[in-house]
């Protein structure tokens, strides 16, 4: 584990400075990477960059999850376990953010397995391939309301006939939705899948699976921009009440309360991060916490450390 006590304090210090200088962003983008991609946004990153370029001040966050399909490079976590953990991670991240910033608009961008976990979290319906039997939407109603657009690229849950399906595929992916499935947030979603793709469709060109941003990026950006423009709050800080008092006071108070809450969360996180085990920072939820030749944290700041095999243990709920 590369994190150190010093690095943790520097990171938390940076977050504290951000919180003290800014309120919640108007737009917040969650991105989820594809299988075996390194931690971060993976192929979803290019789409996220396009959105941010059109919306100054927008912020983004990568979903932390295994993004694995049994490969040793990602700890040999099975695809099903990875997708299940990822679905939960999306719901937790979105719900927590919405609690902190209830007025911020949210955009979801997921690529391949990253699209699947966002699909599961936003549309519900269960996922037998990932061992998810609960068919309810795990994202809260208040958070769903603030999700304005979801861009899913190469999502293996694709099936022909979806109202939000875009592309040339006329069949389905290896974990396709049931024919006739209806997502309760369908109007907010665009799922891109072409016939050549062997993961979201039944094609044989794996390289095509990586082409969706170049093929459909501009179209997806237009969709996102239209959804965000349709819900932009036009109220200004100069609006006044009947008594002549401006709403600026109320807004300032709300911002101050939000900052206080976020700073408290940062402090709590710092206390958790530096008190686990024998003084070593504990791994975050979904992080590695053990295995042969593992030299990092062996405790979890959230969840419990569960062993998948002799070489990989992970913090899970």
PDB file of C-alpha atoms in Angstrom:
ATOM      1  CA  UNK A   1       0.000   0.000   0.000  1.00  0.00           C
ATOM      2  CA  UNK A   2       1.561   3.233  -1.135  1.00  0.00           C
ATOM      3  CA  UNK A   3      -0.409   5.485   1.180  1.00  0.00           C
ATOM      4  CA  UNK A   4       1.439   6.702   4.234  1.00  0.00           C
ATOM      5  CA  UNK A   5       0.409   8.667   7.269  1.00  0.00           C
ATOM      6  CA  UNK A   6       2.030  11.763   5.764  1.00  0.00           C
ATOM      7  CA  UNK A   7       0.348  11.284   2.404  1.00  0.00           C
ATOM      8  CA  UNK A   8      -3.015  10.794   4.104  1.00  0.00           C
ATOM      9  CA  UNK A   9      -2.634  14.043   6.029  1.00  0.00           C
ATOM     10  CA  UNK A  10      -1.625  15.909   2.864  1.00  0.00           C
ATOM     11  CA  UNK A  11      -4.617  14.526   0.982  1.00  0.00           C
ATOM     12  CA  UNK A  12      -7.018  15.367   3.773  1.00  0.00           C
ATOM     13  CA  UNK A  13      -5.480  18.817   4.122  1.00  0.00           C
ATOM     14  CA  UNK A  14      -6.077  19.417   0.424  1.00  0.00           C
ATOM     15  CA  UNK A  15      -9.684  18.302   0.754  1.00  0.00           C
ATOM     16  CA  UNK A  16     -10.196  20.565   3.749  1.00  0.00           C
ATOM     17  CA  UNK A  17      -8.885  23.542   1.769  1.00  0.00           C
ATOM     18  CA  UNK A  18     -11.260  22.707  -1.074  1.00  0.00           C
ATOM     19  CA  UNK A  19     -14.210  22.447   1.282  1.00  0.00           C
ATOM     20  CA  UNK A  20     -13.398  25.733   2.997  1.00  0.00           C
ATOM     21  CA  UNK A  21     -13.102  27.558  -0.334  1.00  0.00           C
ATOM     22  CA  UNK A  22     -15.989  26.071  -2.310  1.00  0.00           C
ATOM     23  CA  UNK A  23     -19.581  24.980  -1.919  1.00  0.00           C
ATOM     24  CA  UNK A  24     -20.980  21.872  -3.569  1.00  0.00           C
ATOM     25  CA  UNK A  25     -20.406  21.787  -7.337  1.00  0.00           C
ATOM     26  CA  UNK A  26     -23.318  22.457  -9.671  1.00  0.00           C
ATOM     27  CA  UNK A  27     -22.472  19.282 -11.596  1.00  0.00           C
ATOM     28  CA  UNK A  28     -20.803  16.128 -10.293  1.00  0.00           C
ATOM     29  CA  UNK A  29     -19.798  13.264 -12.569  1.00  0.00           C
ATOM     30  CA  UNK A  30     -19.285   9.693 -11.413  1.00  0.00           C
ATOM     31  CA  UNK A  31     -17.219   7.489 -13.720  1.00  0.00           C
ATOM     32  CA  UNK A  32     -16.652   3.729 -13.668  1.00  0.00           C
ATOM     33  CA  UNK A  33     -13.882   1.926 -15.539  1.00  0.00           C
ATOM     34  CA  UNK A  34     -13.931  -1.283 -17.537  1.00  0.00           C
ATOM     35  CA  UNK A  35     -12.600  -4.713 -16.519  1.00  0.00           C
ATOM     36  CA  UNK A  36      -8.850  -4.832 -15.718  1.00  0.00           C
ATOM     37  CA  UNK A  37      -8.383  -1.086 -16.269  1.00  0.00           C
ATOM     38  CA  UNK A  38      -6.166   0.584 -13.684  1.00  0.00           C
ATOM     39  CA  UNK A  39      -7.843   2.434 -10.823  1.00  0.00           C
ATOM     40  CA  UNK A  40      -9.468   5.620 -12.081  1.00  0.00           C
ATOM     41  CA  UNK A  41     -11.871   6.289 -14.947  1.00  0.00           C
ATOM     42  CA  UNK A  42     -10.449   3.953 -17.592  1.00  0.00           C
ATOM     43  CA  UNK A  43     -12.064   4.428 -21.009  1.00  0.00           C
ATOM     44  CA  UNK A  44     -14.859   6.473 -19.398  1.00  0.00           C
ATOM     45  CA  UNK A  45     -12.305   9.218 -18.758  1.00  0.00           C
ATOM     46  CA  UNK A  46     -12.375  10.641 -22.287  1.00  0.00           C
ATOM     47  CA  UNK A  47     -16.155  11.067 -22.119  1.00  0.00           C
ATOM     48  CA  UNK A  48     -15.909  12.687 -18.691  1.00  0.00           C
ATOM     49  CA  UNK A  49     -13.271  15.109 -19.981  1.00  0.00           C
ATOM     50  CA  UNK A  50     -15.625  16.164 -22.779  1.00  0.00           C
ATOM     51  CA  UNK A  51     -18.423  16.893 -20.307  1.00  0.00           C
ATOM     52  CA  UNK A  52     -16.166  18.862 -17.973  1.00  0.00           C
ATOM     53  CA  UNK A  53     -14.839  20.899 -20.916  1.00  0.00           C
ATOM     54  CA  UNK A  54     -18.415  22.053 -21.580  1.00  0.00           C
ATOM     55  CA  UNK A  55     -19.254  22.732 -17.931  1.00  0.00           C
ATOM     56  CA  UNK A  56     -16.686  24.820 -16.117  1.00  0.00           C
ATOM     57  CA  UNK A  57     -16.604  24.009 -12.418  1.00  0.00           C
ATOM     58  CA  UNK A  58     -17.945  20.472 -12.789  1.00  0.00           C
ATOM     59  CA  UNK A  59     -16.220  17.906 -10.586  1.00  0.00           C
ATOM     60  CA  UNK A  60     -15.758  14.164 -11.018  1.00  0.00           C
ATOM     61  CA  UNK A  61     -15.098  11.024  -9.008  1.00  0.00           C
ATOM     62  CA  UNK A  62     -14.099   7.512 -10.026  1.00  0.00           C
ATOM     63  CA  UNK A  63     -16.045   4.622  -8.531  1.00  0.00           C
ATOM     64  CA  UNK A  64     -13.734   2.425  -6.478  1.00  0.00           C
ATOM     65  CA  UNK A  65     -14.401  -1.249  -7.168  1.00  0.00           C
ATOM     66  CA  UNK A  66     -12.421  -4.337  -8.291  1.00  0.00           C
ATOM     67  CA  UNK A  67     -13.127  -4.010 -12.060  1.00  0.00           C
ATOM     68  CA  UNK A  68     -12.010  -7.613 -12.396  1.00  0.00           C
ATOM     69  CA  UNK A  69     -12.977 -10.706 -14.332  1.00  0.00           C
ATOM     70  CA  UNK A  70     -10.867 -13.342 -12.609  1.00  0.00           C
ATOM     71  CA  UNK A  71      -7.516 -12.060 -13.922  1.00  0.00           C
ATOM     72  CA  UNK A  72      -4.509 -12.215 -11.608  1.00  0.00           C
ATOM     73  CA  UNK A  73      -3.719  -8.582 -12.430  1.00  0.00           C
ATOM     74  CA  UNK A  74      -6.772  -7.475 -10.440  1.00  0.00           C
ATOM     75  CA  UNK A  75      -6.584 -10.039  -7.673  1.00  0.00           C
ATOM     76  CA  UNK A  76      -8.461 -12.893  -9.377  1.00  0.00           C
ATOM     77  CA  UNK A  77     -11.803 -11.477  -8.198  1.00  0.00           C
ATOM     78  CA  UNK A  78     -14.524 -13.132 -10.274  1.00  0.00           C
ATOM     79  CA  UNK A  79     -16.513 -10.997 -12.702  1.00  0.00           C
ATOM     80  CA  UNK A  80     -19.721 -11.697 -10.794  1.00  0.00           C
ATOM     81  CA  UNK A  81     -18.239 -10.661  -7.447  1.00  0.00           C
ATOM     82  CA  UNK A  82     -16.685  -7.586  -9.025  1.00  0.00           C
ATOM     83  CA  UNK A  83     -19.939  -6.468 -10.654  1.00  0.00           C
ATOM     84  CA  UNK A  84     -21.876  -7.060  -7.459  1.00  0.00           C
ATOM     85  CA  UNK A  85     -19.371  -5.088  -5.397  1.00  0.00           C
ATOM     86  CA  UNK A  86     -19.329  -2.361  -8.038  1.00  0.00           C
ATOM     87  CA  UNK A  87     -23.106  -2.021  -8.070  1.00  0.00           C
ATOM     88  CA  UNK A  88     -23.064  -1.496  -4.321  1.00  0.00           C
ATOM     89  CA  UNK A  89     -20.152   0.936  -4.638  1.00  0.00           C
ATOM     90  CA  UNK A  90     -22.054   3.081  -7.149  1.00  0.00           C
ATOM     91  CA  UNK A  91     -25.133   3.257  -4.936  1.00  0.00           C
ATOM     92  CA  UNK A  92     -23.074   4.109  -1.855  1.00  0.00           C
ATOM     93  CA  UNK A  93     -21.025   6.796  -3.612  1.00  0.00           C
ATOM     94  CA  UNK A  94     -24.039   8.459  -5.242  1.00  0.00           C
ATOM     95  CA  UNK A  95     -26.203   8.318  -2.123  1.00  0.00           C
ATOM     96  CA  UNK A  96     -23.444   9.680   0.106  1.00  0.00           C
ATOM     97  CA  UNK A  97     -22.726  12.535  -2.286  1.00  0.00           C
ATOM     98  CA  UNK A  98     -26.399  13.415  -2.611  1.00  0.00           C
ATOM     99  CA  UNK A  99     -26.690  13.526   1.170  1.00  0.00           C
ATOM    100  CA  UNK A 100     -23.813  16.003   1.327  1.00  0.00           C
ATOM    101  CA  UNK A 101     -24.815  18.002  -1.766  1.00  0.00           C
ATOM    102  CA  UNK A 102     -28.562  17.536  -2.336  1.00  0.00           C
ATOM    103  CA  UNK A 103     -28.812  20.318  -4.942  1.00  0.00           C
ATOM    104  CA  UNK A 104     -25.932  19.196  -7.161  1.00  0.00           C
ATOM    105  CA  UNK A 105     -26.798  17.672 -10.524  1.00  0.00           C
ATOM    106  CA  UNK A 106     -25.285  14.238 -11.114  1.00  0.00           C
ATOM    107  CA  UNK A 107     -24.080  12.567 -14.299  1.00  0.00           C
ATOM    108  CA  UNK A 108     -23.086   8.886 -14.539  1.00  0.00           C
ATOM    109  CA  UNK A 109     -20.581   7.608 -17.104  1.00  0.00           C
ATOM    110  CA  UNK A 110     -19.714   3.913 -17.202  1.00  0.00           C
ATOM    111  CA  UNK A 111     -17.705   1.829 -19.644  1.00  0.00           C
ATOM    112  CA  UNK A 112     -18.182  -1.931 -20.127  1.00  0.00           C
ATOM    113  CA  UNK A 113     -18.341  -3.491 -16.624  1.00  0.00           C
ATOM    114  CA  UNK A 114     -18.397   0.098 -15.370  1.00  0.00           C
ATOM    115  CA  UNK A 115     -21.545   0.636 -17.427  1.00  0.00           C
ATOM    116  CA  UNK A 116     -23.061  -2.540 -16.026  1.00  0.00           C
ATOM    117  CA  UNK A 117     -22.647  -1.490 -12.398  1.00  0.00           C
ATOM    118  CA  UNK A 118     -24.162   1.929 -13.092  1.00  0.00           C
ATOM    119  CA  UNK A 119     -26.975   0.302 -15.052  1.00  0.00           C
ATOM    120  CA  UNK A 120     -27.708  -1.993 -12.100  1.00  0.00           C
ATOM    121  CA  UNK A 121     -27.585   0.818  -9.561  1.00  0.00           C
ATOM    122  CA  UNK A 122     -29.769   3.257 -11.506  1.00  0.00           C
ATOM    123  CA  UNK A 123     -32.254   0.879 -13.127  1.00  0.00           C
ATOM    124  CA  UNK A 124     -32.500  -1.908 -10.555  1.00  0.00           C
ATOM    125  CA  UNK A 125     -34.103  -5.105 -11.779  1.00  0.00           C
ATOM    126  CA  UNK A 126     -31.516  -7.407 -10.217  1.00  0.00           C
ATOM    127  CA  UNK A 127     -28.631  -9.072 -12.044  1.00  0.00           C
ATOM    128  CA  UNK A 128     -28.530 -12.857 -11.951  1.00  0.00           C
ATOM    129  CA  UNK A 129     -25.116 -12.882 -13.603  1.00  0.00           C
ATOM    130  CA  UNK A 130     -23.705 -10.877 -10.710  1.00  0.00           C
ATOM    131  CA  UNK A 131     -25.687 -12.680  -8.023  1.00  0.00           C
ATOM    132  CA  UNK A 132     -27.934  -9.680  -7.317  1.00  0.00           C
ATOM    133  CA  UNK A 133     -31.423 -10.898  -6.448  1.00  0.00           C
ATOM    134  CA  UNK A 134     -32.839  -7.645  -5.049  1.00  0.00           C
ATOM    135  CA  UNK A 135     -34.735  -5.977  -7.895  1.00  0.00           C
ATOM    136  CA  UNK A 136     -35.184  -2.586  -6.225  1.00  0.00           C
ATOM    137  CA  UNK A 137     -33.155   0.473  -7.250  1.00  0.00           C
ATOM    138  CA  UNK A 138     -30.370   0.822  -4.660  1.00  0.00           C
ATOM    139  CA  UNK A 139     -29.870   4.531  -5.314  1.00  0.00           C
ATOM    140  CA  UNK A 140     -32.164   6.632  -3.123  1.00  0.00           C
ATOM    141  CA  UNK A 141     -35.158   8.436  -4.625  1.00  0.00           C
ATOM    142  CA  UNK A 142     -33.647  11.828  -3.800  1.00  0.00           C
ATOM    143  CA  UNK A 143     -30.377  10.931  -5.521  1.00  0.00           C
ATOM    144  CA  UNK A 144     -32.143   9.476  -8.578  1.00  0.00           C
ATOM    145  CA  UNK A 145     -34.002  12.765  -8.910  1.00  0.00           C
ATOM    146  CA  UNK A 146     -30.682  14.625  -9.151  1.00  0.00           C
ATOM    147  CA  UNK A 147     -29.171  12.192 -11.681  1.00  0.00           C
ATOM    148  CA  UNK A 148     -29.766  14.062 -14.911  1.00  0.00           C
ATOM    149  CA  UNK A 149     -27.997  11.789 -17.403  1.00  0.00           C
ATOM    150  CA  UNK A 150     -26.325   8.380 -17.573  1.00  0.00           C
ATOM    151  CA  UNK A 151     -23.978   7.396 -20.411  1.00  0.00           C
ATOM    152  CA  UNK A 152     -23.329   3.648 -20.589  1.00  0.00           C
ATOM    153  CA  UNK A 153     -20.879   2.411 -23.234  1.00  0.00           C
ATOM    154  CA  UNK A 154     -20.419  -1.249 -24.137  1.00  0.00           C
ATOM    155  CA  UNK A 155     -22.610  -2.270 -21.195  1.00  0.00           C
ATOM    156  CA  UNK A 156     -23.113  -6.087 -21.272  1.00  0.00           C
ATOM    157  CA  UNK A 157     -26.639  -5.626 -19.900  1.00  0.00           C
ATOM    158  CA  UNK A 158     -27.681  -4.331 -23.325  1.00  0.00           C
ATOM    159  CA  UNK A 159     -30.538  -6.102 -25.054  1.00  0.00           C
ATOM    160  CA  UNK A 160     -32.166  -5.087 -28.307  1.00  0.00           C
ATOM    161  CA  UNK A 161     -35.398  -3.159 -27.819  1.00  0.00           C
ATOM    162  CA  UNK A 162     -34.374  -1.003 -24.868  1.00  0.00           C
ATOM    163  CA  UNK A 163     -35.888   2.469 -25.151  1.00  0.00           C
ATOM    164  CA  UNK A 164     -32.484   3.990 -24.400  1.00  0.00           C
ATOM    165  CA  UNK A 165     -30.382   1.684 -26.565  1.00  0.00           C
ATOM    166  CA  UNK A 166     -28.203   3.325 -29.226  1.00  0.00           C
ATOM    167  CA  UNK A 167     -26.159   1.521 -31.882  1.00  0.00           C
ATOM    168  CA  UNK A 168     -26.377  -1.356 -34.331  1.00  0.00           C
ATOM    169  CA  UNK A 169     -26.673  -4.384 -32.018  1.00  0.00           C
ATOM    170  CA  UNK A 170     -29.860  -6.394 -32.579  1.00  0.00           C
ATOM    171  CA  UNK A 171     -29.215  -9.058 -29.938  1.00  0.00           C
ATOM    172  CA  UNK A 172     -27.761  -8.703 -26.447  1.00  0.00           C
ATOM    173  CA  UNK A 173     -24.696  -8.861 -24.230  1.00  0.00           C
ATOM    174  CA  UNK A 174     -23.371 -11.742 -22.152  1.00  0.00           C
ATOM    175  CA  UNK A 175     -25.431 -10.533 -19.158  1.00  0.00           C
ATOM    176  CA  UNK A 176     -28.331  -9.042 -21.082  1.00  0.00           C
ATOM    177  CA  UNK A 177     -31.490  -7.692 -19.518  1.00  0.00           C
ATOM    178  CA  UNK A 178     -34.658  -9.692 -20.029  1.00  0.00           C
ATOM    179  CA  UNK A 179     -36.479  -8.795 -23.215  1.00  0.00           C
ATOM    180  CA  UNK A 180     -38.959  -6.030 -22.509  1.00  0.00           C
ATOM    181  CA  UNK A 181     -37.114  -4.717 -19.438  1.00  0.00           C
ATOM    182  CA  UNK A 182     -38.052  -1.163 -18.513  1.00  0.00           C
ATOM    183  CA  UNK A 183     -35.692   1.098 -16.584  1.00  0.00           C
ATOM    184  CA  UNK A 184     -37.587   3.555 -14.367  1.00  0.00           C
ATOM    185  CA  UNK A 185     -35.038   6.243 -15.346  1.00  0.00           C
ATOM    186  CA  UNK A 186     -34.991   5.347 -19.051  1.00  0.00           C
ATOM    187  CA  UNK A 187     -35.353   8.955 -20.201  1.00  0.00           C
ATOM    188  CA  UNK A 188     -32.046   9.807 -18.540  1.00  0.00           C
ATOM    189  CA  UNK A 189     -30.050   6.966 -20.073  1.00  0.00           C
ATOM    190  CA  UNK A 190     -28.196   6.312 -23.317  1.00  0.00           C
ATOM    191  CA  UNK A 191     -26.641   2.847 -23.724  1.00  0.00           C
ATOM    192  CA  UNK A 192     -24.288   2.507 -26.693  1.00  0.00           C
ATOM    193  CA  UNK A 193     -23.684  -0.921 -28.241  1.00  0.00           C
ATOM    194  CA  UNK A 194     -22.767  -2.027 -31.758  1.00  0.00           C
ATOM    195  CA  UNK A 195     -23.133  -5.393 -33.491  1.00  0.00           C
ATOM    196  CA  UNK A 196     -19.350  -5.881 -33.737  1.00  0.00           C
ATOM    197  CA  UNK A 197     -18.932  -5.846 -29.948  1.00  0.00           C
ATOM    198  CA  UNK A 198     -18.472  -9.306 -28.349  1.00  0.00           C
ATOM    199  CA  UNK A 199     -19.325  -8.076 -24.838  1.00  0.00           C
ATOM    200  CA  UNK A 200     -22.473  -5.974 -25.091  1.00  0.00           C
ATOM    201  CA  UNK A 201     -23.549  -7.813 -28.261  1.00  0.00           C
ATOM    202  CA  UNK A 202     -22.593 -11.075 -29.989  1.00  0.00           C
ATOM    203  CA  UNK A 203     -19.918  -9.744 -32.357  1.00  0.00           C
ATOM    204  CA  UNK A 204     -16.300 -10.831 -32.737  1.00  0.00           C
ATOM    205  CA  UNK A 205     -14.337  -7.560 -32.816  1.00  0.00           C
ATOM    206  CA  UNK A 206     -12.970  -6.896 -29.330  1.00  0.00           C
ATOM    207  CA  UNK A 207     -11.231  -3.737 -30.583  1.00  0.00           C
ATOM    208  CA  UNK A 208     -14.620  -2.227 -31.444  1.00  0.00           C
ATOM    209  CA  UNK A 209     -15.516  -2.406 -27.750  1.00  0.00           C
ATOM    210  CA  UNK A 210     -13.038   0.413 -27.114  1.00  0.00           C
ATOM    211  CA  UNK A 211     -14.378   2.728 -29.849  1.00  0.00           C
ATOM    212  CA  UNK A 212     -17.563   4.138 -28.322  1.00  0.00           C
ATOM    213  CA  UNK A 213     -16.214   7.526 -27.244  1.00  0.00           C
ATOM    214  CA  UNK A 214     -14.747   8.164 -30.695  1.00  0.00           C
ATOM    215  CA  UNK A 215     -17.889   6.872 -32.425  1.00  0.00           C
ATOM    216  CA  UNK A 216     -20.594   8.316 -30.188  1.00  0.00           C
ATOM    217  CA  UNK A 217     -18.859  10.827 -27.904  1.00  0.00           C
ATOM    218  CA  UNK A 218     -20.295  13.935 -29.565  1.00  0.00           C
ATOM    219  CA  UNK A 219     -23.791  12.446 -29.594  1.00  0.00           C
ATOM    220  CA  UNK A 220     -23.487  11.471 -25.936  1.00  0.00           C
ATOM    221  CA  UNK A 221     -22.222  14.937 -25.017  1.00  0.00           C
ATOM    222  CA  UNK A 222     -25.207  16.555 -26.730  1.00  0.00           C
ATOM    223  CA  UNK A 223     -27.540  14.263 -24.791  1.00  0.00           C
ATOM    224  CA  UNK A 224     -25.877  15.152 -21.471  1.00  0.00           C
ATOM    225  CA  UNK A 225     -25.845  18.887 -22.243  1.00  0.00           C
ATOM    226  CA  UNK A 226     -29.526  18.848 -23.157  1.00  0.00           C
ATOM    227  CA  UNK A 227     -30.425  17.069 -19.934  1.00  0.00           C
ATOM    228  CA  UNK A 228     -28.362  19.474 -17.838  1.00  0.00           C
ATOM    229  CA  UNK A 229     -29.707  22.577 -19.625  1.00  0.00           C
ATOM    230  CA  UNK A 230     -33.294  21.425 -19.135  1.00  0.00           C
ATOM    231  CA  UNK A 231     -32.828  21.371 -15.367  1.00  0.00           C
ATOM    232  CA  UNK A 232     -30.535  24.355 -14.813  1.00  0.00           C
ATOM    233  CA  UNK A 233     -31.641  26.482 -11.868  1.00  0.00           C
ATOM    234  CA  UNK A 234     -32.150  30.031 -13.150  1.00  0.00           C
ATOM    235  CA  UNK A 235     -32.688  31.517  -9.686  1.00  0.00           C
ATOM    236  CA  UNK A 236     -30.108  34.186  -8.827  1.00  0.00           C
ATOM    237  CA  UNK A 237     -28.748  35.407  -5.536  1.00  0.00           C
ATOM    238  CA  UNK A 238     -30.631  38.680  -6.112  1.00  0.00           C
ATOM    239  CA  UNK A 239     -34.064  37.086  -5.696  1.00  0.00           C
ATOM    240  CA  UNK A 240     -35.937  38.757  -2.844  1.00  0.00           C
ATOM    241  CA  UNK A 241     -38.664  37.732  -0.457  1.00  0.00           C
ATOM    242  CA  UNK A 242     -41.884  39.677   0.139  1.00  0.00           C
ATOM    243  CA  UNK A 243     -40.262  41.306   3.169  1.00  0.00           C
ATOM    244  CA  UNK A 244     -37.429  42.680   1.049  1.00  0.00           C
ATOM    245  CA  UNK A 245     -34.840  40.278   2.433  1.00  0.00           C
ATOM    246  CA  UNK A 246     -32.737  38.469  -0.124  1.00  0.00           C
ATOM    247  CA  UNK A 247     -32.489  34.703  -0.280  1.00  0.00           C
ATOM    248  CA  UNK A 248     -28.718  35.119  -0.278  1.00  0.00           C
ATOM    249  CA  UNK A 249     -28.712  34.829   3.510  1.00  0.00           C
ATOM    250  CA  UNK A 250     -30.456  31.467   3.367  1.00  0.00           C
ATOM    251  CA  UNK A 251     -28.126  30.277   0.613  1.00  0.00           C
ATOM    252  CA  UNK A 252     -25.064  31.399   2.554  1.00  0.00           C
ATOM    253  CA  UNK A 253     -26.322  29.553   5.616  1.00  0.00           C
ATOM    254  CA  UNK A 254     -26.916  26.390   3.574  1.00  0.00           C
ATOM    255  CA  UNK A 255     -23.423  26.585   2.105  1.00  0.00           C
ATOM    256  CA  UNK A 256     -21.909  27.081   5.544  1.00  0.00           C
ATOM    257  CA  UNK A 257     -23.798  24.064   6.874  1.00  0.00           C
ATOM    258  CA  UNK A 258     -22.632  21.977   3.930  1.00  0.00           C
ATOM    259  CA  UNK A 259     -19.020  23.027   4.496  1.00  0.00           C
ATOM    260  CA  UNK A 260     -19.271  22.169   8.176  1.00  0.00           C
ATOM    261  CA  UNK A 261     -20.680  18.734   7.369  1.00  0.00           C
ATOM    262  CA  UNK A 262     -17.977  18.018   4.812  1.00  0.00           C
ATOM    263  CA  UNK A 263     -15.185  19.194   7.106  1.00  0.00           C
ATOM    264  CA  UNK A 264     -16.561  16.945   9.859  1.00  0.00           C
ATOM    265  CA  UNK A 265     -16.563  14.048   7.403  1.00  0.00           C
ATOM    266  CA  UNK A 266     -12.957  14.767   6.450  1.00  0.00           C
ATOM    267  CA  UNK A 267     -11.895  14.859  10.095  1.00  0.00           C
ATOM    268  CA  UNK A 268     -13.742  11.626  10.799  1.00  0.00           C
ATOM    269  CA  UNK A 269     -12.120  10.005   7.791  1.00  0.00           C
ATOM    270  CA  UNK A 270      -8.687  11.107   8.919  1.00  0.00           C
ATOM    271  CA  UNK A 271      -9.237   9.657  12.368  1.00  0.00           C
ATOM    272  CA  UNK A 272     -10.406   6.363  10.877  1.00  0.00           C
ATOM    273  CA  UNK A 273      -7.606   6.233   8.340  1.00  0.00           C
ATOM    274  CA  UNK A 274      -4.789   6.602  10.815  1.00  0.00           C
ATOM    275  CA  UNK A 275      -5.963   4.513  13.744  1.00  0.00           C
ATOM    276  CA  UNK A 276      -6.313   1.045  12.262  1.00  0.00           C
ATOM    277  CA  UNK A 277      -4.079  -1.948  12.857  1.00  0.00           C
ATOM    278  CA  UNK A 278      -0.651  -1.188  14.317  1.00  0.00           C
ATOM    279  CA  UNK A 279      -0.596   2.448  13.255  1.00  0.00           C
ATOM    280  CA  UNK A 280      -0.771   1.735   9.486  1.00  0.00           C
ATOM    281  CA  UNK A 281      -3.575   3.402   7.537  1.00  0.00           C
ATOM    282  CA  UNK A 282      -6.462   0.999   6.943  1.00  0.00           C
ATOM    283  CA  UNK A 283      -7.656   0.164   3.438  1.00  0.00           C
ATOM    284  CA  UNK A 284     -10.797   1.859   2.166  1.00  0.00           C
ATOM    285  CA  UNK A 285     -13.951  -0.058   1.227  1.00  0.00           C
ATOM    286  CA  UNK A 286     -13.195  -2.352  -1.782  1.00  0.00           C
ATOM    287  CA  UNK A 287      -9.454  -1.938  -1.200  1.00  0.00           C
ATOM    288  CA  UNK A 288      -6.960  -4.791  -0.752  1.00  0.00           C
ATOM    289  CA  UNK A 289      -6.349  -5.783   2.850  1.00  0.00           C
ATOM    290  CA  UNK A 290      -4.273  -8.954   2.664  1.00  0.00           C
ATOM    291  CA  UNK A 291      -2.752 -11.816   0.709  1.00  0.00           C
ATOM    292  CA  UNK A 292       0.572 -13.550   0.327  1.00  0.00           C
ATOM    293  CA  UNK A 293       3.413 -11.037  -0.146  1.00  0.00           C
ATOM    294  CA  UNK A 294       0.999  -8.163   0.538  1.00  0.00           C
ATOM    295  CA  UNK A 295       2.807  -5.439   2.483  1.00  0.00           C
ATOM    296  CA  UNK A 296       0.004  -2.898   2.797  1.00  0.00           C
ATOM    297  CA  UNK A 297      -2.825  -2.439   5.269  1.00  0.00           C
ATOM    298  CA  UNK A 298      -4.406  -5.501   6.842  1.00  0.00           C
ATOM    299  CA  UNK A 299      -7.386  -3.665   8.346  1.00  0.00           C
ATOM    300  CA  UNK A 300     -10.390  -1.891   6.799  1.00  0.00           C
ATOM    301  CA  UNK A 301     -11.571   1.652   7.501  1.00  0.00           C
ATOM    302  CA  UNK A 302     -14.999   0.461   6.313  1.00  0.00           C
ATOM    303  CA  UNK A 303     -16.375  -3.059   5.959  1.00  0.00           C
ATOM    304  CA  UNK A 304     -14.533  -6.247   6.864  1.00  0.00           C
ATOM    305  CA  UNK A 305     -11.488  -7.892   5.309  1.00  0.00           C
ATOM    306  CA  UNK A 306     -12.562 -11.011   3.384  1.00  0.00           C
ATOM    307  CA  UNK A 307     -10.171 -13.464   1.703  1.00  0.00           C
ATOM    308  CA  UNK A 308     -10.878 -14.524  -1.898  1.00  0.00           C
ATOM    309  CA  UNK A 309      -7.792 -16.703  -2.168  1.00  0.00           C
ATOM    310  CA  UNK A 310      -4.266 -16.999  -0.755  1.00  0.00           C
ATOM    311  CA  UNK A 311      -3.171 -13.940  -2.694  1.00  0.00           C
ATOM    312  CA  UNK A 312      -6.005 -11.462  -2.361  1.00  0.00           C
ATOM    313  CA  UNK A 313      -8.234 -10.185   0.449  1.00  0.00           C
ATOM    314  CA  UNK A 314     -10.591  -7.242   0.052  1.00  0.00           C
ATOM    315  CA  UNK A 315     -12.578  -4.865   2.277  1.00  0.00           C
ATOM    316  CA  UNK A 316     -16.267  -5.604   1.683  1.00  0.00           C
ATOM    317  CA  UNK A 317     -19.562  -4.703   3.328  1.00  0.00           C
TER     318      UNK A 317
END
